[in-house]
Short mmCIF file of C-alpha atoms in Angstrom, two decimals:
data_model
loop_
_atom_site.label_atom_id
_atom_site.label_comp_id
_atom_site.label_asym_id
_atom_site.label_seq_id
_atom_site.Cartn_x
_atom_site.Cartn_y
_atom_site.Cartn_z
CA MET J 1 -23.39 17.97 11.92
CA SER J 2 -23.89 14.43 13.31
CA ASP J 3 -22.26 11.53 11.63
CA LYS J 4 -25.67 9.97 10.97
CA LYS J 5 -27.03 13.09 9.31
CA LEU J 6 -23.84 13.59 7.28
CA LEU J 7 -23.87 10.08 6.04
CA GLU J 8 -27.56 10.16 5.08
CA GLN J 9 -26.95 13.24 3.06
CA LEU J 10 -24.07 11.85 1.21
CA ARG J 11 -25.51 8.40 0.62
CA VAL J 12 -27.65 7.82 -2.48
CA ASP J 13 -31.01 6.21 -2.60
CA GLY J 14 -32.57 6.49 -6.02
CA ASP J 15 -31.63 9.36 -8.31
CA PRO J 16 -28.47 11.01 -6.99
CA LYS J 17 -29.50 14.47 -8.43
CA ILE J 18 -25.92 15.41 -8.97
CA ALA J 19 -26.80 18.86 -10.41
CA ASP J 20 -28.65 19.79 -7.18
CA ARG J 21 -25.66 19.01 -4.88
CA ASP J 22 -23.10 21.76 -4.11
CA ALA J 23 -19.73 20.46 -5.06
CA ALA J 24 -18.27 23.13 -2.76
CA GLU J 25 -20.36 22.20 0.30
CA THR J 26 -18.48 22.32 3.55
CA PHE J 27 -21.17 21.25 6.07
CA GLY J 28 -20.52 24.30 8.19
CA TRP J 29 -16.92 23.35 8.88
CA GLU J 30 -14.15 25.85 8.92
CA LYS J 31 -10.87 24.75 7.25
CA GLU J 32 -8.91 24.44 10.50
CA GLU J 33 -11.78 22.66 12.23
CA ALA J 34 -11.98 20.22 9.40
CA TYR J 35 -8.24 19.48 9.77
CA GLU J 36 -8.74 18.59 13.42
CA LEU J 37 -11.84 16.50 12.69
CA PHE J 38 -9.88 14.68 9.99
CA ALA J 39 -7.09 13.92 12.41
CA GLU J 40 -9.43 12.44 14.83
CA GLU J 41 -11.06 10.28 12.21
CA MET J 42 -7.64 9.05 11.09
CA GLU J 43 -6.81 8.05 14.61
CA ALA J 44 -9.90 5.92 14.71
CA LEU J 45 -9.30 4.53 11.29
CA VAL J 46 -5.75 3.51 12.13
CA GLU J 47 -7.13 1.47 15.21
CA LEU J 48 -9.93 -0.13 13.15
CA GLN J 49 -7.73 -1.10 10.39
CA LYS J 50 -5.26 -2.88 12.79
CA GLN J 51 -8.19 -4.90 14.03
CA LEU J 52 -9.59 -5.63 10.64
CA PHE J 53 -6.05 -6.77 9.50
CA ALA J 54 -5.63 -8.94 12.57
CA ASP J 55 -9.11 -10.30 12.42
CA LYS J 56 -8.93 -11.35 8.68
CA SER J 57 -12.64 -12.22 8.57
CA ALA J 58 -13.84 -9.51 6.25
CA SER J 59 -12.59 -6.84 3.89
CA LEU J 60 -13.37 -3.39 2.86
CA LEU J 61 -13.62 -2.42 -0.88
CA ILE J 62 -13.55 1.34 -1.66
CA VAL J 63 -14.60 2.18 -5.34
CA LEU J 64 -13.52 5.60 -6.45
CA GLN J 65 -14.96 7.17 -9.37
CA ALA J 66 -14.82 10.80 -10.67
CA MET J 67 -14.12 13.15 -13.53
CA ASP J 68 -10.40 14.01 -14.14
CA ALA J 69 -8.86 16.34 -11.61
CA ALA J 70 -11.71 15.53 -9.06
CA GLY J 71 -9.05 14.30 -6.70
CA LYS J 72 -9.06 10.45 -6.80
CA ASP J 73 -5.25 10.32 -6.42
CA SER J 74 -5.21 13.03 -3.71
CA THR J 75 -7.87 11.30 -1.81
CA ILE J 76 -5.78 8.08 -1.75
CA ARG J 77 -2.76 9.98 -0.60
CA ALA J 78 -4.72 11.93 2.10
CA VAL J 79 -6.92 9.18 3.53
CA LEU J 80 -5.00 5.93 2.91
CA SER J 81 -1.57 6.99 3.60
CA GLY J 82 -1.21 6.91 7.44
CA LEU J 83 -2.84 3.47 7.49
CA ASN J 84 -0.63 0.37 7.78
CA PRO J 85 0.43 -0.04 4.01
CA ALA J 86 0.62 -3.82 4.61
CA GLY J 87 -3.07 -3.96 4.82
CA VAL J 88 -3.99 -1.50 2.01
CA ASP J 89 -4.30 -2.74 -1.49
CA ILE J 90 -4.60 0.08 -4.25
CA ASN J 91 -5.63 -0.88 -7.68
CA PRO J 92 -5.77 1.60 -10.56
CA PHE J 93 -7.88 0.51 -13.53
CA GLY J 94 -6.72 2.30 -16.76
CA VAL J 95 -7.37 1.46 -20.28
CA PRO J 96 -7.75 -2.28 -20.51
CA THR J 97 -4.86 -4.32 -21.89
CA GLU J 98 -5.39 -6.73 -24.87
CA GLU J 99 -5.54 -9.66 -22.46
CA GLU J 100 -8.12 -7.94 -20.31
CA LEU J 101 -10.23 -6.98 -23.29
CA ALA J 102 -10.21 -10.64 -24.31
CA HIS J 103 -12.18 -11.43 -21.18
CA ASP J 104 -15.35 -10.02 -19.80
CA TYR J 105 -15.21 -6.61 -18.16
CA LEU J 106 -15.45 -7.91 -14.64
CA TRP J 107 -12.60 -10.44 -15.05
CA ARG J 108 -9.79 -8.04 -14.16
CA ILE J 109 -11.79 -6.46 -11.54
CA HIS J 110 -12.54 -9.71 -9.70
CA HIS J 111 -8.83 -10.64 -9.66
CA HIS J 112 -8.13 -7.57 -7.40
CA ALA J 113 -10.98 -7.95 -5.04
CA PRO J 114 -9.48 -7.44 -1.55
CA ALA J 115 -8.67 -10.51 0.56
CA ASP J 116 -9.93 -10.83 4.09
CA GLY J 117 -8.24 -8.34 6.42
CA TYR J 118 -7.46 -5.86 3.63
CA ILE J 119 -8.74 -2.40 2.59
CA GLY J 120 -8.87 -2.46 -1.14
CA VAL J 121 -9.18 0.55 -3.21
CA PHE J 122 -10.23 0.70 -6.94
CA ASN J 123 -9.11 3.89 -8.55
CA ARG J 124 -11.55 3.74 -11.36
CA SER J 125 -13.22 0.42 -11.69
CA HIS J 126 -15.88 -1.69 -13.62
CA TYR J 127 -17.95 1.51 -13.52
CA GLU J 128 -16.02 2.77 -16.39
CA ASP J 129 -17.70 0.02 -18.44
CA VAL J 130 -20.88 1.90 -18.10
CA LEU J 131 -19.35 5.33 -18.09
CA VAL J 132 -16.63 6.02 -20.64
CA VAL J 133 -17.67 3.05 -22.66
CA ARG J 134 -21.25 4.46 -22.93
CA VAL J 135 -20.22 8.11 -23.51
CA LYS J 136 -17.57 7.35 -26.11
CA GLY J 137 -19.68 4.53 -27.70
CA PHE J 138 -16.95 1.83 -27.20
CA ALA J 139 -19.89 -0.67 -26.89
CA PRO J 140 -23.47 -0.45 -28.31
CA GLU J 141 -26.37 0.29 -25.79
CA LYS J 142 -27.58 -3.22 -25.80
CA VAL J 143 -24.30 -4.32 -24.37
CA TRP J 144 -23.79 -1.70 -21.69
CA LYS J 145 -27.49 -1.70 -20.68
CA LYS J 146 -27.19 -5.15 -19.38
CA ARG J 147 -24.17 -4.28 -17.24
CA TYR J 148 -26.11 -2.54 -14.44
CA ASP J 149 -27.59 -6.02 -13.49
CA HIS J 150 -24.23 -7.75 -13.81
CA ILE J 151 -22.65 -5.25 -11.48
CA ARG J 152 -25.31 -5.28 -8.87
CA ASN J 153 -25.21 -9.18 -8.86
CA PHE J 154 -21.30 -9.17 -8.76
CA GLU J 155 -21.22 -6.62 -5.90
CA GLN J 156 -23.96 -8.57 -4.04
CA MET J 157 -21.88 -11.90 -4.30
CA LEU J 158 -18.83 -10.08 -2.96
CA ALA J 159 -20.87 -8.55 -0.07
CA ASP J 160 -22.53 -11.95 0.64
CA GLU J 161 -18.98 -13.57 0.90
CA GLY J 162 -17.61 -10.84 3.31
CA THR J 163 -16.49 -7.93 1.34
CA HIS J 164 -18.06 -4.67 2.66
CA ILE J 165 -18.29 -2.20 -0.33
CA VAL J 166 -18.33 1.52 -0.40
CA LYS J 167 -18.67 3.45 -3.64
CA ILE J 168 -17.60 7.08 -3.80
CA PHE J 169 -18.32 9.67 -6.58
CA LEU J 170 -16.13 12.66 -6.03
CA ASN J 171 -18.46 15.39 -7.08
CA VAL J 172 -16.14 18.10 -8.61
CA SER J 173 -17.62 21.19 -10.35
CA LYS J 174 -16.98 21.96 -13.86
CA GLU J 175 -15.36 25.37 -12.75
CA LYS J 176 -13.09 23.68 -10.13
CA GLN J 177 -11.98 21.18 -12.89
CA LYS J 178 -11.03 24.13 -15.15
CA GLU J 179 -9.07 25.65 -12.21
CA ARG J 180 -7.22 22.48 -11.57
CA PHE J 181 -6.44 21.82 -15.20
CA GLU J 182 -5.06 25.33 -15.40
CA GLU J 183 -2.90 24.79 -12.40
CA ARG J 184 -1.51 21.61 -13.97
CA LEU J 185 -0.70 23.46 -17.19
CA GLU J 186 1.07 26.26 -15.13
CA ARG J 187 3.07 24.39 -12.56
CA PRO J 188 6.25 22.74 -13.88
CA ASP J 189 6.00 19.78 -11.47
CA LYS J 190 2.42 19.10 -12.40
CA ARG J 191 2.44 19.79 -16.14
CA TRP J 192 3.41 16.29 -17.08
CA LYS J 193 0.01 15.11 -15.68
CA PHE J 194 -1.93 17.15 -18.24
CA ARG J 195 -2.82 15.45 -21.54
CA ALA J 196 -4.51 17.44 -24.37
CA GLY J 197 -7.00 14.58 -24.51
CA ASP J 198 -8.30 15.43 -21.08
CA LEU J 199 -10.25 18.22 -22.72
CA ASP J 200 -12.22 15.64 -24.80
CA ASP J 201 -13.92 14.22 -21.73
CA ARG J 202 -14.51 17.67 -20.27
CA ALA J 203 -16.28 18.58 -23.58
CA LEU J 204 -18.69 15.57 -22.84
CA TRP J 205 -19.32 16.75 -19.25
CA ASP J 206 -23.10 16.56 -19.52
CA ASP J 207 -23.05 13.05 -21.09
CA TYR J 208 -20.78 11.89 -18.28
CA MET J 209 -23.14 13.36 -15.74
CA ASP J 210 -26.09 11.38 -17.44
CA ALA J 211 -24.08 8.22 -17.33
CA TYR J 212 -23.03 8.76 -13.65
CA THR J 213 -26.62 9.39 -12.75
CA ASP J 214 -27.76 6.20 -14.28
CA ALA J 215 -24.98 4.10 -12.92
CA ILE J 216 -25.29 5.41 -9.38
CA GLU J 217 -29.19 5.11 -9.34
CA LYS J 218 -29.08 1.64 -10.70
CA THR J 219 -26.39 0.24 -8.56
CA SER J 220 -26.68 1.92 -5.15
CA THR J 221 -27.86 -0.96 -2.86
CA ASP J 222 -28.01 -1.55 0.81
CA ASP J 223 -24.92 -3.81 0.61
CA ALA J 224 -23.09 -1.64 -1.89
CA PRO J 225 -24.16 1.99 -1.42
CA TRP J 226 -23.04 4.97 -3.49
CA TYR J 227 -21.86 8.16 -1.68
CA VAL J 228 -21.70 11.43 -3.60
CA VAL J 229 -18.95 13.44 -1.89
CA PRO J 230 -18.47 17.18 -2.59
CA ALA J 231 -14.88 17.48 -3.93
CA ASP J 232 -14.17 21.15 -4.66
CA LYS J 233 -12.78 21.62 -1.15
CA LYS J 234 -10.25 18.86 -0.39
CA TRP J 235 -10.36 19.47 3.51
CA ALA J 236 -14.15 18.89 3.61
CA ARG J 237 -13.93 16.03 1.22
CA ASN J 238 -11.29 14.25 3.45
CA VAL J 239 -13.49 14.42 6.54
CA CYS J 240 -16.44 13.13 4.60
CA ILE J 241 -14.56 10.19 3.21
CA ALA J 242 -12.85 9.31 6.54
CA ARG J 243 -16.36 9.29 8.21
CA ILE J 244 -17.78 7.09 5.55
CA LEU J 245 -14.93 4.62 5.97
CA ARG J 246 -15.17 4.58 9.80
CA HIS J 247 -18.81 4.07 9.55
CA HIS J 248 -18.37 0.97 7.43
CA LEU J 249 -15.32 -0.27 9.50
CA GLU J 250 -17.45 0.05 12.60
CA ALA J 251 -20.16 -1.93 10.97
CA ILE J 252 -17.65 -4.72 10.25
CA ASP J 253 -16.79 -4.53 13.99
CA PRO J 254 -13.44 -6.40 13.63
CA LYS J 255 -11.79 -8.02 16.74
CA TYR J 256 -8.41 -9.20 17.69
CA PRO J 257 -8.33 -12.98 17.13
CA GLU J 258 -8.35 -15.19 20.23
CA PRO J 259 -4.86 -16.29 21.28
CA GLU J 260 -3.69 -19.81 20.83
CA GLU J 261 -4.76 -22.11 23.66
CA GLY J 262 -2.36 -23.04 26.35
CA LEU J 263 -0.28 -19.94 26.43
CA ASP J 264 -0.96 -19.37 30.12
CA HIS J 265 1.86 -21.66 31.22
CA ILE J 266 4.45 -20.75 28.72
CA SER J 267 7.51 -18.86 29.56
CA VAL J 268 10.13 -17.70 27.13
CA PRO J 269 13.58 -19.40 27.75
CA ASP J 270 16.71 -17.28 27.64
CA MET O 1 27.55 10.43 11.88
CA SER O 2 27.69 11.35 8.19
CA ASP O 3 25.23 9.52 5.86
CA LYS O 4 28.19 8.02 4.02
CA LYS O 5 29.88 6.70 7.17
CA LEU O 6 26.57 5.26 8.44
CA LEU O 7 25.74 3.48 5.30
CA GLU O 8 29.35 1.98 5.09
CA GLN O 9 29.01 0.67 8.69
CA LEU O 10 25.66 -0.94 7.89
CA ARG O 11 26.42 -2.34 4.55
CA VAL O 12 27.96 -5.82 4.24
CA ASP O 13 30.87 -6.76 2.24
CA GLY O 14 31.97 -10.22 3.00
CA ASP O 15 31.34 -11.86 6.34
CA PRO O 16 28.55 -9.89 8.08
CA LYS O 17 30.05 -10.75 11.49
CA ILE O 18 26.61 -10.49 13.09
CA ALA O 19 27.78 -11.54 16.59
CA ASP O 20 30.20 -8.54 16.53
CA ARG O 21 27.52 -6.01 15.78
CA ASP O 22 25.72 -4.32 18.68
CA ALA O 23 21.96 -4.73 18.13
CA ALA O 24 21.30 -1.85 20.36
CA GLU O 25 23.61 0.54 18.64
CA THR O 26 22.24 4.11 18.41
CA PHE O 27 25.09 5.85 16.52
CA GLY O 28 25.32 8.58 19.24
CA TRP O 29 21.62 9.69 18.72
CA GLU O 30 19.35 10.59 21.48
CA LYS O 31 15.79 9.25 21.16
CA GLU O 32 14.29 12.86 20.61
CA GLU O 33 17.01 13.66 18.07
CA ALA O 34 16.41 10.47 16.20
CA TYR O 35 12.61 11.28 15.85
CA GLU O 36 13.62 14.62 14.35
CA LEU O 37 16.15 13.09 11.95
CA PHE O 38 13.53 10.54 10.99
CA ALA O 39 10.95 13.15 10.23
CA GLU O 40 13.42 14.93 7.96
CA GLU O 41 14.28 11.75 6.22
CA MET O 42 10.54 10.95 5.67
CA GLU O 43 9.97 14.31 4.09
CA ALA O 44 12.69 13.60 1.63
CA LEU O 45 11.47 10.17 0.91
CA VAL O 46 7.93 11.43 0.23
CA GLU O 47 9.34 13.75 -2.55
CA LEU O 48 11.63 11.15 -4.01
CA GLN O 49 8.74 8.65 -4.10
CA LYS O 50 6.43 11.14 -5.97
CA GLN O 51 9.23 11.54 -8.65
CA LEU O 52 9.74 7.77 -8.83
CA PHE O 53 6.09 7.08 -9.20
CA ALA O 54 5.75 9.85 -11.82
CA ASP O 55 8.93 8.88 -13.75
CA LYS O 56 8.04 5.11 -13.95
CA SER O 57 11.63 4.26 -15.31
CA ALA O 58 12.85 2.26 -12.35
CA SER O 59 11.64 0.54 -9.16
CA LEU O 60 12.98 -0.02 -5.70
CA LEU O 61 12.84 -3.48 -4.06
CA ILE O 62 13.30 -3.67 -0.23
CA VAL O 63 13.94 -7.21 0.98
CA LEU O 64 13.23 -7.44 4.81
CA GLN O 65 14.52 -10.41 6.71
CA ALA O 66 14.81 -11.10 10.40
CA MET O 67 14.01 -13.34 13.34
CA ASP O 68 10.61 -13.14 14.85
CA ALA O 69 9.82 -9.95 16.79
CA ALA O 70 12.74 -8.14 15.25
CA GLY O 71 10.26 -5.63 14.02
CA LYS O 72 9.53 -6.46 10.22
CA ASP O 73 5.91 -5.34 10.60
CA SER O 74 6.70 -2.39 12.70
CA THR O 75 9.35 -1.28 10.16
CA ILE O 76 6.89 -1.35 7.39
CA ARG O 77 4.30 0.60 9.42
CA ALA O 78 6.89 3.32 10.54
CA VAL O 79 8.79 3.78 7.37
CA LEU O 80 6.32 2.99 4.53
CA SER O 81 3.16 4.46 5.77
CA GLY O 82 3.34 8.18 5.11
CA LEU O 83 4.36 7.53 1.57
CA ASN O 84 1.78 7.48 -1.13
CA PRO O 85 0.13 3.99 -0.69
CA ALA O 86 -0.70 4.00 -4.45
CA GLY O 87 3.04 3.57 -5.26
CA VAL O 88 3.93 1.11 -2.43
CA ASP O 89 3.38 -2.75 -2.90
CA ILE O 90 3.98 -4.78 0.15
CA ASN O 91 4.29 -8.54 -0.26
CA PRO O 92 4.44 -10.96 2.70
CA PHE O 93 5.82 -14.37 1.91
CA GLY O 94 4.62 -17.03 4.34
CA VAL O 95 4.59 -20.65 4.18
CA PRO O 96 4.27 -21.63 0.40
CA THR O 97 1.00 -22.86 -0.76
CA GLU O 98 0.65 -26.20 -2.58
CA GLU O 99 0.60 -24.40 -5.94
CA GLU O 100 3.70 -22.38 -4.98
CA LEU O 101 5.55 -25.55 -3.83
CA ALA O 102 4.75 -27.17 -7.16
CA HIS O 103 7.03 -24.57 -8.86
CA ASP O 104 10.55 -23.54 -8.21
CA TYR O 105 11.18 -21.31 -5.14
CA LEU O 106 11.62 -18.05 -7.13
CA TRP O 107 8.40 -18.47 -9.11
CA ARG O 108 6.10 -16.81 -6.45
CA ILE O 109 8.77 -14.14 -5.72
CA HIS O 110 9.28 -13.19 -9.39
CA HIS O 111 5.49 -12.65 -9.72
CA HIS O 112 5.65 -9.93 -7.07
CA ALA O 113 8.81 -8.03 -8.38
CA PRO O 114 7.83 -4.33 -8.20
CA ALA O 115 6.75 -2.68 -11.50
CA ASP O 116 8.50 0.67 -12.72
CA GLY O 117 7.61 3.52 -10.42
CA TYR O 118 6.89 1.31 -7.39
CA ILE O 119 8.55 0.74 -4.05
CA GLY O 120 8.05 -3.02 -3.37
CA VAL O 121 8.67 -4.56 -0.10
CA PHE O 122 9.11 -8.29 0.56
CA ASN O 123 8.31 -9.14 4.13
CA ARG O 124 10.33 -12.35 4.14
CA SER O 125 11.37 -13.51 0.73
CA HIS O 126 13.18 -16.07 -1.33
CA TYR O 127 15.91 -16.02 1.40
CA GLU O 128 13.67 -18.21 3.45
CA ASP O 129 14.71 -20.82 1.00
CA VAL O 130 18.23 -20.78 2.25
CA LEU O 131 17.22 -20.01 5.93
CA VAL O 132 14.26 -21.78 7.35
CA VAL O 133 14.71 -24.47 4.73
CA ARG O 134 18.22 -25.03 5.71
CA VAL O 135 17.98 -24.85 9.45
CA LYS O 136 14.75 -27.06 9.52
CA GLY O 137 16.10 -29.46 6.93
CA PHE O 138 13.08 -28.97 4.54
CA ALA O 139 15.52 -29.50 1.61
CA PRO O 140 18.83 -31.44 1.54
CA GLU O 141 22.11 -29.49 1.51
CA LYS O 142 22.84 -30.30 -2.07
CA VAL O 143 19.57 -28.50 -2.95
CA TRP O 144 19.86 -25.28 -0.92
CA LYS O 145 23.61 -24.90 -1.53
CA LYS O 146 22.96 -24.17 -5.32
CA ARG O 147 20.41 -21.47 -4.20
CA TYR O 148 23.01 -18.73 -3.41
CA ASP O 149 23.99 -18.73 -7.07
CA HIS O 150 20.40 -18.77 -8.32
CA ILE O 151 19.58 -15.80 -6.03
CA ARG O 152 22.65 -13.80 -7.09
CA ASN O 153 21.76 -14.39 -10.77
CA PHE O 154 18.12 -13.73 -10.26
CA GLU O 155 18.71 -10.44 -8.57
CA GLN O 156 21.32 -9.30 -10.96
CA MET O 157 18.72 -9.78 -13.73
CA LEU O 158 16.26 -7.67 -11.91
CA ALA O 159 18.98 -4.99 -11.30
CA ASP O 160 20.05 -5.01 -14.97
CA GLU O 161 16.39 -4.48 -15.95
CA GLY O 162 15.78 -1.44 -13.76
CA THR O 163 14.94 -2.71 -10.22
CA HIS O 164 17.14 -1.24 -7.46
CA ILE O 165 17.55 -3.73 -4.65
CA VAL O 166 18.12 -3.15 -1.03
CA LYS O 167 18.25 -6.05 1.40
CA ILE O 168 17.95 -5.35 5.05
CA PHE O 169 18.59 -7.81 7.93
CA LEU O 170 16.98 -6.45 11.20
CA ASN O 171 19.52 -7.48 13.73
CA VAL O 172 17.61 -8.01 17.04
CA SER O 173 19.38 -9.56 20.03
CA LYS O 174 18.25 -12.69 21.58
CA GLU O 175 17.47 -10.84 24.78
CA LYS O 176 15.35 -8.14 23.12
CA GLN O 177 13.39 -11.01 21.37
CA LYS O 178 12.64 -12.51 24.72
CA GLU O 179 11.54 -9.10 26.01
CA ARG O 180 9.18 -8.65 23.04
CA PHE O 181 7.77 -12.32 23.25
CA GLU O 182 6.96 -11.62 26.87
CA GLU O 183 5.26 -8.36 26.02
CA ARG O 184 3.16 -10.29 23.47
CA LEU O 185 2.25 -12.93 26.02
CA GLU O 186 1.24 -10.21 28.52
CA ARG O 187 -0.66 -7.70 26.52
CA PRO O 188 -4.25 -8.63 25.64
CA ASP O 189 -4.08 -6.85 22.27
CA LYS O 190 -0.87 -8.54 21.27
CA ARG O 191 -1.29 -11.99 22.60
CA TRP O 192 -2.96 -13.31 19.46
CA LYS O 193 0.33 -12.79 17.63
CA PHE O 194 2.22 -15.29 19.76
CA ARG O 195 2.30 -18.90 18.73
CA ALA O 196 3.95 -21.62 20.88
CA GLY O 197 5.78 -22.54 17.82
CA ASP O 198 7.66 -19.26 17.84
CA LEU O 199 9.85 -20.84 20.56
CA ASP O 200 11.06 -23.54 18.11
CA ASP O 201 12.85 -21.03 15.91
CA ARG O 202 14.17 -19.25 19.10
CA ALA O 203 15.76 -22.69 20.23
CA LEU O 204 17.56 -22.79 16.84
CA TRP O 205 19.02 -19.22 17.19
CA ASP O 206 22.59 -20.15 16.58
CA ASP O 207 21.70 -22.27 13.52
CA TYR O 208 19.67 -19.26 12.11
CA MET O 209 22.71 -16.98 12.62
CA ASP O 210 24.95 -19.35 10.76
CA ALA O 211 22.42 -19.62 7.95
CA TYR O 212 21.96 -15.77 7.90
CA THR O 213 25.85 -15.36 7.77
CA ASP O 214 26.18 -17.50 4.75
CA ALA O 215 23.22 -16.09 3.00
CA ILE O 216 24.31 -12.44 3.43
CA GLU O 217 27.92 -13.17 2.67
CA LYS O 218 27.20 -15.02 -0.45
CA THR O 219 24.62 -12.60 -1.87
CA SER O 220 25.66 -9.09 -0.95
CA THR O 221 26.69 -7.62 -4.19
CA ASP O 222 27.26 -4.12 -5.59
CA ASP O 223 23.75 -4.19 -7.29
CA ALA O 224 21.95 -5.94 -4.43
CA PRO O 225 23.60 -5.15 -1.14
CA TRP O 226 22.76 -6.36 2.25
CA TYR O 227 22.54 -4.02 5.18
CA VAL O 228 22.58 -5.25 8.84
CA VAL O 229 20.50 -2.76 10.74
CA PRO O 230 20.54 -2.82 14.61
CA ALA O 231 16.98 -3.41 15.65
CA ASP O 232 16.74 -3.39 19.45
CA LYS O 233 15.91 0.29 19.44
CA LYS O 234 13.04 1.05 16.95
CA TRP O 235 13.82 4.88 16.85
CA ALA O 236 17.40 4.21 15.81
CA ARG O 237 16.40 1.47 13.41
CA ASN O 238 13.88 3.80 11.59
CA VAL O 239 16.55 6.44 10.94
CA CYS O 240 18.98 3.89 9.56
CA ILE O 241 16.40 2.48 7.19
CA ALA O 242 15.01 5.79 6.04
CA ARG O 243 18.61 6.83 5.30
CA ILE O 244 19.36 3.65 3.43
CA LEU O 245 16.19 4.13 1.25
CA ARG O 246 16.99 7.84 0.63
CA HIS O 247 20.45 6.84 -0.48
CA HIS O 248 19.11 4.34 -3.07
CA LEU O 249 16.34 6.59 -4.28
CA GLU O 250 18.81 9.33 -4.83
CA ALA O 251 20.91 6.99 -6.75
CA ILE O 252 17.89 6.17 -8.94
CA ASP O 253 17.62 10.02 -9.40
CA PRO O 254 13.89 10.01 -10.61
CA LYS O 255 12.58 12.90 -12.50
CA TYR O 256 9.16 14.19 -13.44
CA PRO O 257 8.20 13.21 -16.98
CA GLU O 258 8.42 15.70 -19.75
CA PRO O 259 4.98 17.22 -20.47
CA GLU O 260 3.22 16.33 -23.64
CA GLU O 261 4.25 18.63 -26.62
CA GLY O 262 2.20 21.46 -27.76
CA LEU O 263 0.66 22.34 -24.42
CA ASP O 264 1.91 25.86 -24.62
CA HIS O 265 -1.00 27.16 -26.65
CA ILE O 266 -3.77 25.20 -24.99
CA SER O 267 -6.43 26.87 -22.87
CA VAL O 268 -9.17 25.16 -20.82
CA PRO O 269 -12.60 26.00 -22.22
CA ASP O 270 -15.42 26.93 -19.78
#
């Protein structure tokens, strides 16, 4: 499948129709083939990141959202390790602290917006404030309803000021989540990751899908698009995400800076 | 060479005798062999980092200091990429900002001390305040002389509170620096890295070595040791650094956390 066609298929314009998307989609790739495609994409990403970091005229922000066990952490490990860690800025947003709660919900987010030259990753984000907050009723509807506008405006400001934004919803199926939860429960080196409370969100699956649908539909814009990436097969997911990132880095089109003037006649003394 | 013997040779106790150390030392390794050794070390580091990040009971701080073109950036790329970027926290310390200068010199450093579970890297550090500051006379002797004590005390506090500290001086030869500067001047994709001002520090090479000697001798302690790593051959350097990191991560001895109680009777509903 061509890059262009793949990206069009993943990108959301309007209702994301999550239920109509196959979380196990592989776009016709075989597993081995996907590994090779991924390695090629990573090579291109490494070079693009070098130039982004040297250029320091723009940044890339990746917002990662998903249900538990959809693979947010493993996406970061797979796609972002291999890049120069000096230019990667990973920010997990967990339950807000007391200090964070004493401010508006975008305050802690804004602080971690990536600087020029950096690839920033939000592992969860301000979207939790229209997802878990809505589903669990942590704020009344009249409060979270206004947030779609805030978020669109906030992201537009970031984009206008040089941050390219890519928002990714890892679309895992409810069956695959069950499988991964069971694996966590069974494997001694993974068991610590499981909390009995993880089942509470699972029980609210449909409410979450409604909240995701609204959030994605209302905030997928030209300058801060949402992509729904099938996440049941990690190897297909990785190719999709690497392609999305390459597309946006190529759009930034970073360049090595011009050398200082007057270097032509310089020689290095012993 | 055994791990133990290698680490003893690199670790500094007293005068580092920089001039007596061979910056091109390879410890008897051939290049290909060193690549294999490095790959093995990285595999061990990946597993140790996973446990450190899960355990969240201690952190590792790596302080990197060196002359220009000694390979600080390339060390970070080579040794730290490959690890999970979510648990790696790279902090470059450049010329202090106005706000930073309005505080004591440890203020900006302290803010970036790694949190439990993280591997923090300082690319340059508070040591610049007894190196460039001393060599260029940015502060009088009576000011920088007191700093060795401050630094020892500050690092001891960090260590007592759970941060394992490893300080690495990349020992590049003056000849190799010349070679690398010339490469930067010649290669179009590297030329932008060169500043005519880089030659000013080179002209002060001996003063810098005196300042490094003092700094290392006065602050290499059991809980915050200095290592002088030969840096003319990147492939030998990488093996040395990976071994140092493995040694210190093994000393932390991180463990996966205990799972939540009561998981035995849990099943995941459809």
